[in-house]
Each structure stands twice: as C-alpha cells, then as structure tokens.
Short mmCIF file of C-alpha atoms in Angstrom, two decimals:
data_model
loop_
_atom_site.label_atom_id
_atom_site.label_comp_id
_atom_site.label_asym_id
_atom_site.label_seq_id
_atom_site.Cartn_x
_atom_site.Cartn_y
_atom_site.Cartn_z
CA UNK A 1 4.87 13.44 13.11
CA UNK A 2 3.67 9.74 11.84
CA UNK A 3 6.68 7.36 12.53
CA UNK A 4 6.19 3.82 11.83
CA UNK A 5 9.48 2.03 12.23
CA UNK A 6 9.04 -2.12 11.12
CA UNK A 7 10.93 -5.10 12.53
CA UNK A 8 11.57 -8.17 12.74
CA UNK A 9 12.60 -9.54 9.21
CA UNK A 10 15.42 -12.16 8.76
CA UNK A 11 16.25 -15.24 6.14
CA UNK A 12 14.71 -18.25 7.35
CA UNK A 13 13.91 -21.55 6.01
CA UNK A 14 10.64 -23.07 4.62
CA UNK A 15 8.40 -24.41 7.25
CA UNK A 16 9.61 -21.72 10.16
CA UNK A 17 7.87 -18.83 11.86
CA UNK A 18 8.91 -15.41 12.00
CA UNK A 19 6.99 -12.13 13.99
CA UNK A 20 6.94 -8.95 12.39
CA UNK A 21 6.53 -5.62 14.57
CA UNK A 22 5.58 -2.36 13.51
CA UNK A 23 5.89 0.13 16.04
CA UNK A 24 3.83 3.10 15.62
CA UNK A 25 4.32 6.71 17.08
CA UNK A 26 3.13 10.40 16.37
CA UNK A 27 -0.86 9.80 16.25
CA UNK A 28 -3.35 8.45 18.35
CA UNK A 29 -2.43 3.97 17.06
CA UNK A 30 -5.65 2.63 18.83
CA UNK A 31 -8.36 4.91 16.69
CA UNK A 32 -6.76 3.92 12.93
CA UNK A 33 -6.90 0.66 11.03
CA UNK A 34 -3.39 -0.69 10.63
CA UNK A 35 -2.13 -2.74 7.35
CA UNK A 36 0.49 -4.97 6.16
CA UNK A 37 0.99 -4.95 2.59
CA UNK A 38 4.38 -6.99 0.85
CA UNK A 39 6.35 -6.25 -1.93
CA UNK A 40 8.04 -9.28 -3.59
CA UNK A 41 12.65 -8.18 -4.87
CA UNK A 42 11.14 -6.53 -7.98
CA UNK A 43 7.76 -6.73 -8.18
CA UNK A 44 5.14 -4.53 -7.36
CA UNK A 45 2.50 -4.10 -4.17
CA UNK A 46 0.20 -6.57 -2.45
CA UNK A 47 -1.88 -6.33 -0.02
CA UNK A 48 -1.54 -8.98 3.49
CA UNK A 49 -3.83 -8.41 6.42
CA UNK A 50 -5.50 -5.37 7.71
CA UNK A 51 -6.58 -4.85 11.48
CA UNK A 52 -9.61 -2.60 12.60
CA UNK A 53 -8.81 0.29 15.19
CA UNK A 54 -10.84 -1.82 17.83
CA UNK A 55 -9.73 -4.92 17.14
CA UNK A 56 -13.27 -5.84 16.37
CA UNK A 57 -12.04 -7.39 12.57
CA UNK A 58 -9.21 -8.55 10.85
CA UNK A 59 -8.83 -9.48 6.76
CA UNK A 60 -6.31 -11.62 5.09
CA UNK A 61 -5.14 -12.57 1.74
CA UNK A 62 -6.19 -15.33 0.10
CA UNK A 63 -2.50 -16.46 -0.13
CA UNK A 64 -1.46 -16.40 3.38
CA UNK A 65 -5.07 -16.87 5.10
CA UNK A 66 -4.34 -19.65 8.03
CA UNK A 67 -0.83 -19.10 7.68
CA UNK A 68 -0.20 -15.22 8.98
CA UNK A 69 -2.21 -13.45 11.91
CA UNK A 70 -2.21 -9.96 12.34
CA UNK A 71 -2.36 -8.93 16.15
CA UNK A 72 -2.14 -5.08 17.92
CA UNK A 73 -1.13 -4.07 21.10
CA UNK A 74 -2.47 -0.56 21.19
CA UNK A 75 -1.09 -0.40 24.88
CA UNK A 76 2.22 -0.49 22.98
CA UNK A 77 1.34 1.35 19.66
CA UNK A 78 2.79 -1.98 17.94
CA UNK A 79 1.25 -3.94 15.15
CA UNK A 80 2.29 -7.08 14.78
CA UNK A 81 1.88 -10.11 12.21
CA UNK A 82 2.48 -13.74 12.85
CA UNK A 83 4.00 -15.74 9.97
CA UNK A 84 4.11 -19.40 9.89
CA UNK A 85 4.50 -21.97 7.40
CA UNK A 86 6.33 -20.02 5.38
CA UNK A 87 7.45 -20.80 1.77
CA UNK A 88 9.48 -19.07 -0.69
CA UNK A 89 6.69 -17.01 -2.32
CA UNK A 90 6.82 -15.26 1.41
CA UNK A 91 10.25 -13.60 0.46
CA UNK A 92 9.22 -9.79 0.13
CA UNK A 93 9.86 -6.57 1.77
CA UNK A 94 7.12 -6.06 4.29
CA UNK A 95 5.58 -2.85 5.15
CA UNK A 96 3.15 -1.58 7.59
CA UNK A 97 0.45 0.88 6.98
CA UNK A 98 -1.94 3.26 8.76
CA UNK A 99 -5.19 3.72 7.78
CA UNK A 100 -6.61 7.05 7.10
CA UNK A 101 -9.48 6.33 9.17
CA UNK A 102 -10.66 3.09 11.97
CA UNK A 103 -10.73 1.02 8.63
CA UNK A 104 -11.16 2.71 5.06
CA UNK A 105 -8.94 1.38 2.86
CA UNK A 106 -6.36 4.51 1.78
CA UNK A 107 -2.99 4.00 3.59
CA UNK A 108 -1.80 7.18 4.15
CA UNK A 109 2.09 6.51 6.23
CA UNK A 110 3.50 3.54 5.36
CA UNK A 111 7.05 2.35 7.52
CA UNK A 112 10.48 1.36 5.12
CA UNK A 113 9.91 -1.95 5.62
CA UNK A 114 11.05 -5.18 7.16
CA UNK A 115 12.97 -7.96 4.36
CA UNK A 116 11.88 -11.40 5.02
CA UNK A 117 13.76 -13.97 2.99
CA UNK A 118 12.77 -17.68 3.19
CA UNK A 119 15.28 -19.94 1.48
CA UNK A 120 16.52 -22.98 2.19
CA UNK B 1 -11.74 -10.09 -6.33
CA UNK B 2 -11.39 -6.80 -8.53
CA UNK B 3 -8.24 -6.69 -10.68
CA UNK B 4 -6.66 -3.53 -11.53
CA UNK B 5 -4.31 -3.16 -15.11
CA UNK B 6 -2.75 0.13 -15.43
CA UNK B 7 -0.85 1.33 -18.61
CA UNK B 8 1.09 2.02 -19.63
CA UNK B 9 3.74 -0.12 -17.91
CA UNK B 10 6.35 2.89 -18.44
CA UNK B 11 6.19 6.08 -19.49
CA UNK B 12 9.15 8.10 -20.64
CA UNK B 13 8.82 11.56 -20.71
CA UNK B 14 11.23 14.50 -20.06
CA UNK B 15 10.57 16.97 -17.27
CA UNK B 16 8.03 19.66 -17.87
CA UNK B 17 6.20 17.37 -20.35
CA UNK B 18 2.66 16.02 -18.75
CA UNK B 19 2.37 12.84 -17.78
CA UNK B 20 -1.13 10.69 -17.77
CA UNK B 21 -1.40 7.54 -16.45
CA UNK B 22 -4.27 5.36 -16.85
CA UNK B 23 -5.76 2.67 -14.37
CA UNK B 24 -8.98 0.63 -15.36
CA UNK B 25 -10.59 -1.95 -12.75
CA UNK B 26 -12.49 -5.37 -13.40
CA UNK B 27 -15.63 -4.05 -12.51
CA UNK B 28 -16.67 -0.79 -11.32
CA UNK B 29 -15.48 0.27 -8.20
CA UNK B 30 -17.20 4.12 -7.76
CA UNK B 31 -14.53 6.90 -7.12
CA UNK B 32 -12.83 4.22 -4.11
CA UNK B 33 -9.71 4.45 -6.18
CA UNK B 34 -6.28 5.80 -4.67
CA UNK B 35 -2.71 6.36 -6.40
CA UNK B 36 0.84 5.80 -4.61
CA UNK B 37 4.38 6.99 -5.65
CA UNK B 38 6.43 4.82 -4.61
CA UNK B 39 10.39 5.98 -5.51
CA UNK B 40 13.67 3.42 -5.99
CA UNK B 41 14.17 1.95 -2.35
CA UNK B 42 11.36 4.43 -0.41
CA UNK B 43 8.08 3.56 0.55
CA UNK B 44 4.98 4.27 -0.91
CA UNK B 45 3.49 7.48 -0.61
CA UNK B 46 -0.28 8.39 -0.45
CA UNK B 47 -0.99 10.62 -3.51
CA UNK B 48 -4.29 10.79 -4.52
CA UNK B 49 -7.40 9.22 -2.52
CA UNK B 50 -11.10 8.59 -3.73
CA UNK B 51 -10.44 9.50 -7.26
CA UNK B 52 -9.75 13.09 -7.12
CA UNK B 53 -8.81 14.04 -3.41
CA UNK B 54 -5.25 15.00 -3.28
CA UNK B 55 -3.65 13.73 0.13
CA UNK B 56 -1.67 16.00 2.51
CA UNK B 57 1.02 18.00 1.03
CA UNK B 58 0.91 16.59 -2.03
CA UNK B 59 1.56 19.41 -4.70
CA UNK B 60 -1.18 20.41 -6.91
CA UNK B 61 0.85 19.33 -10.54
CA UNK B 62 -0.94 16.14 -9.12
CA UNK B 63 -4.57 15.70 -10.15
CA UNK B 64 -6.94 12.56 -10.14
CA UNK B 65 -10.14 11.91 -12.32
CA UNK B 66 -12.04 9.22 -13.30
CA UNK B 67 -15.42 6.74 -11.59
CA UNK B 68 -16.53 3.70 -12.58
CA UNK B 69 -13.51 1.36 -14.28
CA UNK B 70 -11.83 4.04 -15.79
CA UNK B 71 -9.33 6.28 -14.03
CA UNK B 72 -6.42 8.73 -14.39
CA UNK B 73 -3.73 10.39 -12.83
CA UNK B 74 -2.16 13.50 -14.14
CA UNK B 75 0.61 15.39 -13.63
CA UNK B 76 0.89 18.47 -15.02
CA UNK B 77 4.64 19.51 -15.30
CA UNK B 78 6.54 16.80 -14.62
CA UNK B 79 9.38 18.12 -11.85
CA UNK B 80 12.39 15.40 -11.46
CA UNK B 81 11.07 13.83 -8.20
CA UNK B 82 8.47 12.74 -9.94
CA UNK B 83 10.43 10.35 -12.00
CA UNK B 84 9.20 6.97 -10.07
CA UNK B 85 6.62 3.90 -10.41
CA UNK B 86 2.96 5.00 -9.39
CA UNK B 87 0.15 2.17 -8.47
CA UNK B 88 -3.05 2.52 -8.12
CA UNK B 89 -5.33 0.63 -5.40
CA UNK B 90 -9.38 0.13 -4.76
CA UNK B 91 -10.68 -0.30 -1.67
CA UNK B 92 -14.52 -0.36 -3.26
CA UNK B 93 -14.75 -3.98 -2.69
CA UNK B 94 -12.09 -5.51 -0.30
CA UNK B 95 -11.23 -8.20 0.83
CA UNK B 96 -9.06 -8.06 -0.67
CA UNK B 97 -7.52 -4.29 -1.22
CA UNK B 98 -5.53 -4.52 -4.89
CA UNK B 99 -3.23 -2.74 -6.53
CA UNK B 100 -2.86 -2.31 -10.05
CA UNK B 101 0.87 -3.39 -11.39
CA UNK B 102 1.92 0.13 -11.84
CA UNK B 103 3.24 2.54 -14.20
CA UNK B 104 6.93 3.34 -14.17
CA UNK B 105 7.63 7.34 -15.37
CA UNK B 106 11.31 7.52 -16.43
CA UNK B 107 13.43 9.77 -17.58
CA UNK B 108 13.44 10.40 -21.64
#
C-alpha cells in the first residue's frame, strides 16, 4: 500500500529556511518521479518541483526557481525540498506526489500535506 | 506556459443527476490531460489520466473525453462522495505541469 506521510511544515518568518520531508513507503521510491505541488488557504493546486527517479533532472516553478531545491534520498525513500527566502506568497499546504512512472506527469498518491505559514 | 480554464467554477446538481465538467487548454495539449478530486481537507486523488484512462479503482460513473484544447469529465450518476472540487492538469508541455482552477460540484 502507497504511504506517503509529509513533514516538516511550521510558521516562520520572511527571509528563513524551512526543509520539507516526504517519506515514502509501499512501492519501489527510487524507480518513480516524485513531485511537490502547493496549495495556497483557499485556493486551488500548483505545481513546485518535480524530481526524476534517477536523479538525473529536476524542474521548478517559475515562482520559486533559485529559491526551493528538491533533493531524494532513495536510500531512505524520502523526498525532500529545500525552501529559502521565503515570503508570504510561500504560505500553502504542501503536498508530495508520486509519479505514475520515472517522470510522466500524472500523480497518482499524493501525501495530506505539510502547512507552511510564513508571516511575520 | 499552457493555461488551463475550466467551467464552470461550480456546479450544483443533486445526486443521481449527471454532472459534466469542462476543461479547455491555451493551446493544444493531445490527450496529456488528467482530472483530480480533491474533497474538503483530503488530498487529491488521481481520477482520470491521458484523457480517457480511468486510474485504479476509480468507479466507472467516471468517464473522460476530449484531445486537443477541449476536454470533459463526466459523471454519470452523481453518488454523494462525489460532491467535491475536481481540477484538471496537462503534462503535454511541462515545465511547468498546470492545473486548471477547478470546478466545485455541490450539493443542489
């Protein structure tokens, strides 16, 4: 059974880091592409970083490119992603994703979700 | 980037009655289109991948058409689980993937 259980999330203030995990369990982690995808208090889905299944690529959004970097540790079925820099427009739930495949593009399990809050 | 508007922004409908949802992209994206349910405080679930394909265990009231710009998701009889906001998401072009805004189905 796909299990992926997010953590990490906490209110922090403009300008500070945070590290999201997502640890993964119930399939084979280092053959799928893994995703983060946000969801702003209200609003509706969009799309962060993505990770290949051999770490050979990773994507990011325009709007946190050079600010967020999505890392794996398939010794440890986690995903992770790096936040820095962070400003309000960061506040969202966060959610982790598997690919259906090494990188396709349909998320098939997603995790609840991680709440990051950045207020001063 | 390919932008995604779905309508209608909500839907209300009473159970049994069929629901159709549209979601049209910026430019065409082939059949790489895929539908979520996502329910009050849940996750998003996987319904419907490359236009028509349902996903695992996803009951067959569910049903996916559409290529090019234009797509649609149908369901048939609507049961009241299904009373939640769906998106819809391309992957024909990405980066970046996008979702459309969604389309809330609520009660009548």
């Amino acid at each position: 059974q796909v299990h992926l259980v997010e953590s990490g999330g906490g209110v922090v203030q403009p300008g500070t880091s945070l590290r999201l995990s997502c640890a993964a369990s119930g399939f084979s982690f280092s053959t799928y592409g893994m995703h983060w995808v946000r969801q702003a208090p209200g609003k509706g889905l969009e799309w962060v970083a993505s990770f290949w299944f051999d770490r050979s690529n990773e994507h990011y959004a325009d709007s946190v490119k050079g600010r967020f970097t999505i890392s794996r540790d398939n010794s440890k079925n986690t995903l992770y992603l790096q936040m820095s820099s962070l400003k309000a427009e960061d506040t969202a739930l966060y959610f982790c994703a598997r690919d259906t495949g090494g990188i396709i593009g349909n998320l098939d399990y997603w995790g609840q979700g991680t709440l990051v809050t950045v207020s001063s | 980037e390919i932008v995604l508007t779905q309508s209608p922004a909500t839907l209300s409908l009473s159970p049994g009655e069929r629901a159709t949802l549209s979601c049209r992209a910026s430019q065409s994206i082939s059949f790489y289109l895929a539908w979520y349910q996502q329910k009050p405080g849940q996750a998003p679930r996987l319904l419907i991948y490359d236009a028509s394909n349902r996903a695992t265990g996803i009951p067959d009231r569910f049903s996916g058409s559409g290529s090019g710009t234009d797509f649609t998701l149908t369901i048939s009889s609507l049961e009241p689980e299904d009373f939640a906001v769906y998106y819809c998401q391309q992957r024909r072009a990405w980066p970046p993937l996008t979702f459309g805004g969604g389309t809330k189905v609520e009660i009548k």
